[in-house]
Amino acid sequence: MPTQVPGPAPYPAWLEDAVCYEIYPQSFCDSNGDGIGDLPGIVERLGYLEALGVTAIWLNPCFDSPFLDAGYDVRDHRLVAPRYGTNDDLERLFAAARARGIRVLLDLVPGHVSWEHPWFVASMRHERNEFSDFFIWTDHAWRLPDGLRAVTGLSERDGSYVANFFVHQPALNYGFANVEPGHPWQQPVDAPGPLAVRREIRDIMRFWLDRGASGFRVDMAASLVKHDPGRRETARFWREIRAWLDTEYPEAALVSEWGRPSEALPAGFHMDFLLHFAQGGYTPLFRQGSRHSMMGDPYSWSFFDRSGHGNIRAFLDEYQRDLAATRHLGLMCMPSGNHDMGQRLADGRDAADLACAWAFILTMPGVPFIYYGDEIGMRTVRGLPSKEGSYDRTGARTPMQWDPDGVNAGFSTAPPEALYLPIDPDPERPTVAGHEEDPDSLLNRVRGLIALRRAHPALCAGGLFVPLLAEAGRLPFVYERRAPGAAERIVVAVNPSASACAADVVGDPGSGSVETLYGPPDALVARGGGWQVRMPGVSAGIWLVR
Ligand code: GLC
Ligand code: CA
C-alpha cells in the first residue's frame, strides 16, 4: 500500500491541477495579416484556451532574433521580436491570460545565443573586453576543442568557439567541470566569465518574472557546463537558481528540456519532460512503427496502435523506475507532441484512436502538455522545405486550423504565399470551429477529459499511480490513481487495439461501488479480490471506485 507523501509538495501549488498548452507563436494566430502569428493573436484566442480548460501556456521563444533556429537563437533577451509585437504586448498577454486563470511560461535559452547577439559580437574581437570570456574559445584558430562542436575562421580573435547546437548558436561559457591540464582556455566553473554568465541568466529571468511571466521552460537545460560527467556541475547551477526562486519567486515554475527526470528533478527543476530523445520510454507510446508497418516485432510498434501489438512495458519499466526515484522531488510531464517532434500525435490515427490516447495522457501523473492543434487532431504536413532551421520538424509547425470556411483556415488574412508555413492542404483537415459543432468531436472529448482531471485530485499531478494490469502482450492496460492521503480512488483502462478485450484485475474493490466517469458504462465490475474489466475495441474508461 503506497504511503502518503510527507510535507508540502515540491512544486508551486498551482501545478497540482495544471494543464499546459504549448504555443509556437509564429503559427497560432496572426492578428495583423502579415502571415506570421503574433502576441495580440494569442490574446484574441485566450477565450478558446480558457474554454479548453488549460491553466498555463508555454510560449516558444518570442525574443529578438535573426531566426536561424525559429528564435532559439536569441539576439536580445529583453526585447520581444517585432514580428510578434512589443514588450507591452507580452505584458498585456500575461495580464489578459492571468485574468482567465492562465499563466504564461516563457522559453529560456540559457546554453547559447545567436551569433548576432552583442555579447558574442564583442567576444569575437581581438582586444580583450567584458565579453571575451562569455563564450568558450580555444587559444588558437587551429586548436579545436575535443569532443565539442567547434567553429573556426569567422572571427578577428585568434581562436575557435564552441557551438551548442547549430554553428550560429555559440555556447555560453559556464566553465568546465574538469579542466584538462595543458588546456588553459578551459575555464573552471567559478572563473569570472562563467560567474558573469550565470548572473546574466538570472537577471534575464528576473526581468520577465517582474513583468508577469509565471516561469520558464528551459531549453537544453543539461547542456551548460562542459566535460561534466553525470552533469553534476550543471545540476549545481540549477539548484542555485531554484534556491533563489524559492525565496524570491516561490510561485514561478521551471520545466526542463532534459528528458531524464532522474537527473533533472534532483537538479532543482519542478518538472521535466518525457521526450523523444535521451531516454527511450516515451517514443514507444505513440511514435514507434505504425499499423502500416510490415514488421511484426512487438517492440517496433507504438502502444497506441490498432494492431494491439504494442507493449506497455516498453514505456512503463523506465517510467515506474523514474517515478519512484523522483516522487518527492517533482513531476514527470507527458507532452502530446512538441515543436521538435516532426510527427504529430494524430498521424496514422483516427478520432477513436486519438480519444483513447488522450484519455491516457490526461489521466497520468505530472502536468500534461498539449501541443497546439493536437486537441483537434492536426496532422503533420509532409514534403515542406525547412523553415528557419526546422528541417524534419517543419511539418508539425504549420498554422493552427481555426475555421473550415475562413481564408487560411482562419489563421491569417494574408495571401497564402505570405504565410509563415502553408496551411495543411488536406480538404479533410480538422478545425476548431468544425469540432465545436459536434458534441462527440475530439476537441469536446479532450475538453471533457481536462475538466474531469481538474475536478478529481486523484487524477492530478501528484496523485499516486499504481498499475493494476500492465503486461507485455496483454490488454487492456489498467491503472489506479489516488490522491495522497485522500479517499478518492479512480481506475483507468485503455484498450488501443481494434479488438475487444477482457481481463480479471487484482486490486482492492472497496465496497464494490463503481461509478463511470468516462467511457463504456458497466465495463468495470467488482468481482472477488478486484474487478472484471471488459473493453470494446479502441476504447478507454475512467471509473470512480468506492
Ligand atoms: C531545443 C529546442 C529546439 C532548438 C534547440 C536549440 O531542443 O526545443 O527547437 O532547435 O534546442 O536551441
Ligand atoms: Ca502577425
Coordinates of C-alpha atoms and ligand atoms in Angstrom, one line a residue:
M1 CA 0.0 0.0 0.0
P2 CA 1.7 3.3 -1.0
T3 CA 2.1 5.7 1.8
Q4 CA 1.3 9.4 2.0
V5 CA 3.9 11.9 0.8
P6 CA 5.1 13.8 3.9
G7 CA 5.3 17.6 3.9
P8 CA 4.3 20.1 1.2
A9 CA 4.5 19.2 -2.5
P10 CA 7.9 20.0 -4.0
Y11 CA 6.4 22.4 -6.6
P12 CA 4.2 25.5 -6.6
A13 CA 0.6 24.6 -5.6
W14 CA -0.9 25.8 -8.9
L15 CA 0.9 23.0 -10.7
E16 CA -1.3 20.4 -9.0
D17 CA -4.2 20.7 -11.4
A18 CA -2.3 22.4 -14.2
V19 CA -2.8 21.6 -17.8
C20 CA -0.3 23.3 -20.1
Y21 CA -0.6 24.3 -23.8
E22 CA 2.4 24.8 -26.0
I23 CA 2.1 27.7 -28.4
Y24 CA 4.5 28.1 -31.3
P25 CA 3.8 31.8 -31.7
Q26 CA 4.5 32.1 -35.4
S27 CA 1.8 29.5 -36.1
F28 CA -1.0 30.2 -33.7
C29 CA -3.0 33.3 -34.8
D30 CA -2.0 36.2 -37.0
S31 CA -3.8 39.4 -35.8
N32 CA -2.4 41.9 -38.4
G33 CA -2.4 39.9 -41.6
D34 CA 1.4 39.8 -42.2
G35 CA 1.3 36.0 -42.4
I36 CA 3.0 35.4 -39.0
G37 CA 1.3 34.6 -35.8
D38 CA 1.8 37.2 -33.0
L39 CA 1.1 38.1 -29.4
P40 CA -2.1 40.1 -30.0
G41 CA -3.3 37.0 -31.9
I42 CA -2.8 34.8 -28.9
V43 CA -4.7 37.4 -26.7
E44 CA -7.6 37.1 -29.2
R45 CA -7.7 33.3 -28.7
L46 CA -7.5 33.2 -24.9
G47 CA -11.2 32.5 -24.7
Y48 CA -10.6 29.4 -26.6
L49 CA -7.9 28.3 -24.3
E50 CA -9.9 29.1 -21.2
A51 CA -12.9 27.1 -22.6
L52 CA -10.5 24.2 -23.3
G53 CA -9.6 24.2 -19.6
V54 CA -5.9 24.9 -19.8
T55 CA -4.3 26.7 -17.0
A56 CA -0.9 27.6 -18.5
I57 CA 0.8 28.4 -21.8
W58 CA 4.3 27.6 -22.7
L59 CA 5.3 30.1 -25.4
N60 CA 8.3 29.2 -27.6
P61 CA 10.9 31.9 -27.8
C62 CA 9.4 35.3 -28.8
F63 CA 12.5 37.4 -28.4
D64 CA 14.5 39.4 -30.9
S65 CA 16.4 37.0 -33.2
P66 CA 17.7 36.6 -36.7
F67 CA 15.5 33.4 -36.7
L68 CA 18.0 30.9 -38.0
D69 CA 16.6 28.5 -35.5
A70 CA 13.0 29.8 -35.2
G71 CA 14.0 32.1 -32.3
Y72 CA 16.2 29.6 -30.3
D73 CA 18.9 31.9 -31.5
V74 CA 18.3 34.9 -29.2
R75 CA 19.8 38.3 -30.1
D76 CA 18.2 40.3 -27.3
H77 CA 16.8 38.6 -24.3
R78 CA 14.8 41.6 -23.1
L79 CA 13.1 42.6 -26.3
V80 CA 10.1 40.9 -27.9
A81 CA 10.7 40.2 -31.6
P82 CA 8.9 42.9 -33.6
R83 CA 7.2 40.3 -35.8
Y84 CA 5.4 39.1 -32.6
G85 CA 4.7 42.6 -31.2
T86 CA 6.2 44.7 -28.4
N87 CA 7.2 44.2 -24.8
D88 CA 3.9 45.8 -23.9
D89 CA 2.0 43.2 -25.9
L90 CA 3.7 40.5 -24.0
E91 CA 2.8 42.2 -20.7
R92 CA -0.7 42.5 -21.9
L93 CA -0.7 38.8 -22.7
F94 CA 0.5 38.0 -19.2
A95 CA -2.3 40.1 -17.7
A96 CA -5.1 39.0 -20.0
A97 CA -4.2 35.4 -19.6
R98 CA -4.0 35.7 -15.8
A99 CA -7.4 37.3 -15.7
R100 CA -8.7 34.0 -17.2
G101 CA -6.7 31.8 -14.8
I102 CA -4.0 31.1 -17.3
R103 CA -0.3 31.6 -16.6
V104 CA 2.4 32.0 -19.2
L105 CA 5.8 30.2 -19.2
L106 CA 8.4 31.7 -21.4
D107 CA 11.2 29.8 -23.1
L108 CA 14.6 30.4 -21.6
V109 CA 17.6 29.5 -23.7
P110 CA 20.5 29.5 -21.2
G111 CA 23.0 27.5 -23.2
H112 CA 23.7 29.7 -26.2
V113 CA 22.7 32.9 -28.0
S114 CA 22.6 34.0 -31.6
W115 CA 26.0 34.8 -33.2
E116 CA 24.4 38.2 -33.8
H117 CA 24.0 38.8 -30.0
P118 CA 26.1 41.8 -28.9
W119 CA 27.8 39.6 -26.3
F120 CA 29.1 37.3 -29.0
V121 CA 29.9 40.1 -31.4
A122 CA 32.1 41.7 -28.7
S123 CA 33.7 38.3 -27.8
M124 CA 34.8 37.8 -31.4
R125 CA 37.1 40.9 -31.2
H126 CA 40.8 40.7 -30.9
E127 CA 41.0 43.2 -28.0
R128 CA 40.0 41.7 -24.6
N129 CA 36.7 43.1 -23.4
E130 CA 34.0 42.5 -20.9
F131 CA 32.5 39.7 -23.1
S132 CA 35.7 37.9 -24.1
D133 CA 35.0 35.1 -21.6
F134 CA 31.3 34.9 -22.1
F135 CA 31.8 32.1 -24.7
I136 CA 34.1 29.1 -24.9
W137 CA 37.1 30.0 -27.2
T138 CA 40.2 27.9 -27.7
D139 CA 43.5 29.9 -27.7
H140 CA 44.2 29.4 -31.4
A141 CA 42.1 29.3 -34.6
W142 CA 43.8 26.0 -35.4
R143 CA 43.1 24.4 -32.0
L144 CA 39.7 22.7 -31.9
P145 CA 38.2 21.6 -28.6
D146 CA 38.0 17.8 -28.1
G147 CA 34.6 16.3 -28.1
L148 CA 32.8 19.6 -28.6
R149 CA 31.3 21.2 -31.7
A150 CA 33.8 23.8 -32.9
V151 CA 33.6 26.7 -35.4
T152 CA 36.7 28.3 -36.7
G153 CA 37.6 31.0 -39.2
L154 CA 34.8 33.6 -38.5
S155 CA 36.5 35.9 -36.1
E156 CA 39.2 38.5 -35.8
R157 CA 40.0 36.8 -32.5
D158 CA 42.5 34.0 -32.8
G159 CA 40.5 31.1 -31.6
S160 CA 37.7 28.7 -32.4
Y161 CA 34.4 28.8 -30.5
V162 CA 32.2 26.0 -29.2
A163 CA 28.7 25.9 -30.8
N164 CA 25.9 24.4 -28.6
F165 CA 23.6 23.3 -31.4
F166 CA 23.8 25.0 -34.9
V167 CA 27.0 26.8 -35.8
H168 CA 25.2 30.1 -35.3
Q169 CA 24.5 29.3 -31.6
P170 CA 27.7 29.8 -29.7
A171 CA 27.8 28.1 -26.3
L172 CA 27.7 30.4 -23.3
N173 CA 30.7 29.8 -21.0
Y174 CA 29.6 28.0 -17.8
G175 CA 33.1 26.6 -17.5
F176 CA 34.4 23.0 -17.5
A177 CA 33.7 20.6 -14.6
N178 CA 37.1 19.0 -15.2
V179 CA 39.7 21.3 -16.6
E180 CA 42.3 19.3 -18.6
P181 CA 45.9 20.0 -17.8
G182 CA 47.6 21.9 -20.7
H183 CA 44.3 23.5 -21.9
P184 CA 44.3 26.9 -20.2
W185 CA 41.4 28.0 -22.4
Q186 CA 39.1 25.7 -20.5
Q187 CA 37.9 27.7 -17.5
P188 CA 36.7 26.4 -14.2
V189 CA 33.1 26.9 -13.3
D190 CA 33.9 29.6 -10.8
A191 CA 36.1 31.7 -13.2
P192 CA 34.9 35.3 -13.7
G193 CA 33.5 34.6 -17.2
P194 CA 31.2 31.7 -16.1
L195 CA 30.2 33.6 -13.0
A196 CA 29.2 36.7 -15.1
V197 CA 27.2 34.5 -17.4
R198 CA 25.3 32.9 -14.5
R199 CA 24.4 36.4 -13.2
E200 CA 23.1 37.5 -16.6
I201 CA 20.9 34.5 -16.9
R202 CA 19.4 35.1 -13.5
D203 CA 18.9 38.8 -14.4
I204 CA 17.0 37.8 -17.6
M205 CA 14.8 35.5 -15.6
R206 CA 14.1 38.3 -13.1
F207 CA 13.4 40.8 -15.9
W208 CA 10.5 38.6 -17.2
L209 CA 9.2 37.4 -13.8
D210 CA 8.9 41.0 -12.7
R211 CA 6.8 41.7 -15.8
G212 CA 4.4 38.9 -15.2
A213 CA 5.9 35.7 -16.5
S214 CA 5.0 32.7 -14.4
G215 CA 8.1 30.7 -15.0
F216 CA 10.2 29.1 -17.8
R217 CA 10.6 26.1 -20.0
V218 CA 14.3 25.7 -20.1
D219 CA 15.9 24.8 -23.4
M220 CA 18.7 22.2 -23.5
A221 CA 18.9 22.6 -19.7
A222 CA 21.5 19.8 -19.4
S223 CA 23.9 21.4 -21.8
L224 CA 25.6 24.1 -19.8
V225 CA 28.8 23.0 -18.1
K226 CA 31.2 21.2 -20.4
H227 CA 33.1 18.0 -19.7
D228 CA 30.6 17.4 -16.8
P229 CA 30.2 13.7 -16.1
G230 CA 26.8 13.0 -14.7
R231 CA 26.0 16.7 -15.3
R232 CA 26.9 17.3 -11.6
E233 CA 28.1 20.9 -12.1
T234 CA 25.2 21.8 -14.4
A235 CA 22.9 20.5 -11.7
R236 CA 24.6 22.6 -9.1
F237 CA 23.9 25.7 -11.1
W238 CA 20.2 24.9 -11.4
R239 CA 19.9 24.1 -7.7
E240 CA 21.3 27.6 -7.0
I241 CA 18.7 29.1 -9.4
R242 CA 16.0 27.0 -7.7
A243 CA 17.0 28.2 -4.2
W244 CA 16.9 31.8 -5.4
L245 CA 13.4 31.3 -7.0
D246 CA 12.2 29.6 -3.8
T247 CA 12.9 32.7 -1.8
E248 CA 12.2 35.5 -4.3
Y249 CA 9.6 33.9 -6.7
P250 CA 8.1 30.9 -5.0
E251 CA 5.2 30.8 -7.4
A252 CA 7.4 30.5 -10.5
A253 CA 7.6 27.2 -12.2
L254 CA 10.6 25.6 -14.0
V255 CA 10.3 22.8 -16.6
S256 CA 13.4 21.4 -18.2
E257 CA 14.1 20.1 -21.6
W258 CA 16.3 17.5 -20.1
G259 CA 14.5 14.2 -20.8
R260 CA 15.9 12.5 -17.8
P261 CA 13.7 13.2 -14.8
S262 CA 16.0 11.2 -12.5
E263 CA 18.7 13.9 -13.2
A264 CA 16.6 17.0 -13.8
L265 CA 14.4 16.8 -10.7
P266 CA 17.3 16.4 -8.3
A267 CA 18.9 19.3 -10.1
G268 CA 16.1 21.6 -8.9
F269 CA 13.5 21.6 -11.7
H270 CA 9.9 21.3 -10.7
M271 CA 9.1 19.4 -13.8
D272 CA 11.0 17.5 -16.6
F273 CA 9.6 16.3 -19.9
L274 CA 9.3 12.8 -21.1
L275 CA 10.9 13.2 -24.6
H276 CA 11.6 11.6 -27.8
F277 CA 15.4 11.7 -27.2
A278 CA 17.6 10.9 -24.2
Q279 CA 15.7 8.0 -22.7
G280 CA 13.7 5.6 -24.7
G281 CA 10.4 5.1 -22.8
Y282 CA 8.3 7.9 -24.4
T283 CA 8.7 7.0 -28.1
P284 CA 7.1 3.5 -27.9
L285 CA 3.9 5.1 -26.7
F286 CA 2.9 7.0 -29.8
R287 CA 5.8 7.2 -32.3
Q288 CA 7.2 3.8 -33.0
G289 CA 6.3 1.7 -36.0
S290 CA 2.7 2.0 -37.2
R291 CA -0.2 0.0 -38.3
H292 CA 1.1 0.4 -41.8
S293 CA 4.4 -1.1 -40.8
M294 CA 5.2 -4.6 -42.1
M295 CA 7.3 -5.6 -39.1
G296 CA 5.7 -8.0 -36.6
D297 CA 8.3 -7.4 -33.9
P298 CA 6.2 -6.2 -30.9
Y299 CA 9.0 -3.8 -29.9
S300 CA 8.6 -2.0 -33.2
W301 CA 5.0 -0.9 -32.6
S302 CA 3.6 2.0 -30.7
F303 CA 1.4 1.0 -27.7
F304 CA -1.3 3.3 -29.1
D305 CA -1.8 1.3 -32.2
R306 CA -4.9 -0.6 -33.5
S307 CA -2.8 -3.6 -34.2
G308 CA -2.6 -4.3 -30.5
H309 CA 1.0 -5.4 -31.0
G310 CA 2.5 -2.6 -28.9
N311 CA 3.9 -3.3 -25.4
I312 CA 3.2 -1.0 -22.5
R313 CA 6.2 -2.3 -20.6
A314 CA 8.5 -0.6 -23.2
F315 CA 7.2 2.6 -21.6
L316 CA 6.4 1.6 -18.1
D317 CA 9.6 -0.1 -16.9
E318 CA 11.5 3.1 -17.2
Y319 CA 8.6 5.3 -16.2
Q320 CA 7.9 3.5 -12.9
R321 CA 11.6 3.4 -12.0
D322 CA 11.9 7.2 -12.5
L323 CA 8.6 7.9 -10.8
A324 CA 9.7 6.0 -7.7
A325 CA 13.0 7.8 -7.8
T326 CA 11.5 11.3 -8.2
R327 CA 8.1 11.3 -6.5
H328 CA 9.2 13.6 -3.6
L329 CA 11.2 15.9 -5.9
G330 CA 9.0 17.0 -8.7
L331 CA 6.9 16.0 -11.7
M332 CA 7.4 14.0 -14.9
C333 CA 5.4 15.6 -17.7
M334 CA 3.9 13.9 -20.7
P335 CA 3.7 16.1 -23.9
S336 CA 1.2 15.1 -26.7
G337 CA 4.0 16.3 -29.0
N338 CA 6.2 19.4 -29.4
H339 CA 7.8 21.6 -32.0
D340 CA 10.8 19.3 -32.2
M341 CA 8.9 16.0 -32.8
G342 CA 8.3 16.1 -36.5
Q343 CA 5.4 13.7 -36.2
R344 CA 2.1 14.7 -34.7
L345 CA 0.1 12.5 -32.4
A346 CA -2.7 12.3 -35.0
D347 CA -0.5 10.8 -37.7
G348 CA -2.0 7.4 -38.7
R349 CA -4.7 7.6 -36.0
D350 CA -8.4 8.3 -36.3
A351 CA -10.7 10.1 -33.9
A352 CA -11.3 7.0 -31.8
D353 CA -7.6 6.1 -31.6
L354 CA -6.9 9.7 -30.5
A355 CA -9.6 9.8 -27.9
C356 CA -8.0 6.7 -26.4
A357 CA -4.6 8.2 -26.4
W358 CA -5.9 11.5 -24.8
A359 CA -7.7 9.6 -22.1
F360 CA -4.3 8.2 -21.1
I361 CA -2.3 11.4 -21.4
L362 CA -4.9 13.3 -19.4
T363 CA -5.1 10.8 -16.5
M364 CA -1.3 10.3 -15.9
P365 CA 0.7 12.0 -13.1
G366 CA 2.6 15.2 -13.7
V367 CA 1.5 18.1 -15.8
P368 CA 0.1 17.2 -19.3
F369 CA 1.4 19.4 -22.1
I370 CA -0.8 19.8 -25.2
Y371 CA 1.0 20.8 -28.3
Y372 CA -1.2 23.3 -30.2
G373 CA -3.6 21.7 -32.6
D374 CA -3.2 18.2 -31.2
E375 CA -6.5 18.7 -29.4
I376 CA -8.3 18.8 -32.8
G377 CA -6.1 16.1 -34.3
M378 CA -4.0 18.3 -36.6
R379 CA -1.7 16.2 -38.8
T380 CA 1.9 16.6 -39.9
V381 CA 2.1 18.2 -43.3
R382 CA 4.6 16.3 -45.4
G383 CA 7.1 17.5 -48.1
L384 CA 7.7 21.1 -46.9
P385 CA 11.2 22.7 -47.2
S386 CA 13.0 23.7 -44.0
K387 CA 11.9 27.0 -42.4
E388 CA 14.2 28.8 -40.1
G389 CA 16.2 25.7 -39.3
S390 CA 13.3 23.4 -38.8
Y391 CA 14.4 20.6 -41.2
D392 CA 12.5 17.4 -40.2
R393 CA 10.4 19.4 -37.7
T394 CA 8.7 21.6 -40.3
G395 CA 5.5 19.6 -40.9
A396 CA 4.5 19.7 -37.2
R397 CA 4.8 23.6 -37.1
T398 CA 2.2 24.6 -39.6
P399 CA -0.5 27.1 -38.7
M400 CA -3.3 26.4 -36.3
Q401 CA -6.6 25.5 -38.1
W402 CA -9.4 27.6 -36.6
D403 CA -12.2 27.7 -39.2
P404 CA -13.3 25.5 -42.0
D405 CA -14.6 28.4 -44.1
G406 CA -12.3 31.3 -43.4
V407 CA -9.2 32.2 -45.5
N408 CA -6.1 30.2 -44.4
A409 CA -8.3 28.2 -42.1
G410 CA -8.9 31.4 -40.0
F411 CA -5.2 31.7 -39.1
S412 CA -4.4 34.8 -41.1
T413 CA -5.9 37.1 -43.8
A414 CA -2.5 37.3 -45.6
P415 CA -2.3 35.9 -49.2
P416 CA -1.4 32.2 -48.8
E417 CA 2.1 32.6 -50.3
A418 CA 2.9 35.1 -47.5
L419 CA 2.1 32.6 -44.6
Y420 CA 5.0 31.6 -42.3
L421 CA 4.2 28.0 -43.3
P422 CA 1.4 26.7 -45.5
I423 CA -1.9 25.5 -44.1
D424 CA -2.5 21.7 -44.2
P425 CA -3.9 21.4 -47.8
D426 CA -5.9 18.3 -46.9
P427 CA -9.6 19.1 -47.6
E428 CA -10.5 17.0 -44.5
R429 CA -8.2 18.9 -42.2
P430 CA -9.7 19.4 -38.8
T431 CA -10.6 22.8 -37.5
V432 CA -11.7 24.2 -34.1
A433 CA -15.0 25.6 -35.4
G434 CA -15.7 22.2 -37.1
H435 CA -15.1 20.4 -33.9
E436 CA -17.1 22.9 -31.8
E437 CA -20.3 21.8 -33.6
D438 CA -20.0 18.1 -32.9
P439 CA -20.6 17.2 -29.3
D440 CA -18.6 14.0 -29.8
S441 CA -15.7 15.6 -31.6
L442 CA -12.1 15.1 -30.4
L443 CA -11.9 18.7 -29.2
N444 CA -15.0 18.2 -27.0
R445 CA -13.7 14.9 -25.6
V446 CA -10.3 16.5 -24.8
R447 CA -12.2 19.3 -23.1
G448 CA -14.3 16.9 -21.1
L449 CA -11.2 14.9 -20.1
I450 CA -9.4 18.1 -18.9
A451 CA -12.5 19.1 -16.9
L452 CA -12.6 15.6 -15.4
R453 CA -8.9 15.7 -14.5
R454 CA -9.2 19.0 -12.8
A455 CA -12.3 18.0 -10.8
H456 CA -10.6 15.0 -9.3
P457 CA -7.5 15.4 -7.1
A458 CA -6.7 11.7 -7.7
L459 CA -6.1 12.4 -11.4
C460 CA -3.9 15.5 -10.8
A461 CA -0.2 16.0 -10.8
G462 CA 0.8 14.4 -7.5
G463 CA -1.8 11.7 -7.3
L464 CA -0.4 8.2 -6.9
F465 CA -0.1 5.9 -9.9
V466 CA -0.5 2.2 -9.4
P467 CA -0.5 -0.2 -12.4
L468 CA -3.1 -2.9 -11.9
L469 CA -2.6 -4.8 -15.2
A470 CA 0.4 -3.8 -17.3
E471 CA 1.7 -6.8 -19.1
A472 CA 3.5 -7.3 -22.4
G473 CA 1.2 -8.9 -25.0
R474 CA -1.9 -8.3 -22.9
L475 CA -4.7 -5.7 -23.0
P476 CA -6.2 -3.7 -21.5
F477 CA -3.7 -1.6 -19.6
V478 CA -5.3 -0.8 -16.3
Y479 CA -4.1 1.6 -13.5
E480 CA -5.3 3.3 -10.4
R481 CA -4.9 6.9 -9.5
R482 CA -5.3 8.1 -5.9
A483 CA -4.7 11.4 -4.2
P484 CA -2.1 11.0 -1.5
G485 CA -3.9 10.8 1.9
A486 CA -7.4 11.2 0.4
A487 CA -10.0 8.6 0.0
E488 CA -10.7 9.2 -3.7
R489 CA -9.7 6.3 -6.0
I490 CA -10.0 6.2 -9.8
V491 CA -9.4 3.3 -12.1
V492 CA -8.5 3.9 -15.7
A493 CA -8.4 1.3 -18.5
V494 CA -7.2 1.7 -22.1
N495 CA -7.5 -0.6 -25.0
P496 CA -5.9 0.9 -28.1
S497 CA -6.4 -2.4 -30.0
A498 CA -9.2 -2.8 -32.6
S499 CA -10.3 -6.0 -30.8
A500 CA -12.4 -6.2 -27.7
C501 CA -10.6 -7.5 -24.6
A502 CA -11.4 -8.6 -21.1
A503 CA -9.4 -9.4 -18.0
D504 CA -9.6 -10.0 -14.3
V505 CA -7.8 -7.4 -12.4
V506 CA -6.4 -7.8 -8.9
G507 CA -6.9 -4.8 -6.6
D508 CA -9.0 -3.6 -3.6
P509 CA -12.6 -3.3 -4.9
G510 CA -13.6 -1.4 -1.7
S511 CA -17.4 -1.6 -1.2
G512 CA -17.8 -2.7 -4.8
S513 CA -19.4 0.5 -6.0
V514 CA -18.2 1.7 -9.4
E515 CA -19.3 5.0 -11.0
T516 CA -18.5 5.6 -14.7
L517 CA -16.9 9.0 -15.2
Y518 CA -15.9 8.4 -18.9
G519 CA -16.2 5.7 -21.4
P520 CA -18.2 2.5 -21.5
P521 CA -20.6 2.0 -18.6
D522 CA -20.6 -1.3 -16.8
A523 CA -17.2 -2.2 -18.3
L524 CA -15.7 -2.4 -14.8
V525 CA -17.4 -4.6 -12.3
A526 CA -16.2 -5.5 -8.8
R527 CA -15.6 -9.2 -8.5
G528 CA -13.7 -11.2 -5.8
G529 CA -10.4 -9.6 -4.9
G530 CA -10.6 -7.0 -7.7
W531 CA -12.6 -6.3 -10.8
Q532 CA -13.5 -7.7 -14.1
V533 CA -13.0 -5.3 -17.0
R534 CA -14.4 -5.7 -20.5
M535 CA -13.4 -3.2 -23.1
P536 CA -14.7 -2.7 -26.6
G537 CA -12.1 -2.2 -29.4
V538 CA -10.3 1.2 -29.3
S539 CA -11.7 2.5 -26.0
A540 CA -10.8 4.0 -22.7
G541 CA -12.7 4.1 -19.4
I542 CA -12.4 6.1 -16.2
W543 CA -14.2 5.0 -13.1
L544 CA -14.6 6.2 -9.5
V545 CA -14.4 3.3 -7.2
R546 CA -15.5 3.3 -3.5
Ligands
GLC1 C1 15.8 22.7 -28.2 C2 14.7 23.4 -28.9 C3 14.9 23.3 -30.3 C4 16.1 24.1 -30.7 C5 17.3 23.6 -29.9 C6 18.4 24.6 -29.9 O1 15.9 21.4 -28.4 O2 13.5 22.7 -28.4 O3 13.8 23.7 -31.1 O4 16.4 24.0 -32.1 O5 17.0 23.4 -28.5 O6 18.1 25.7 -29.1
CA2 CA 1.3 38.9 -37.5

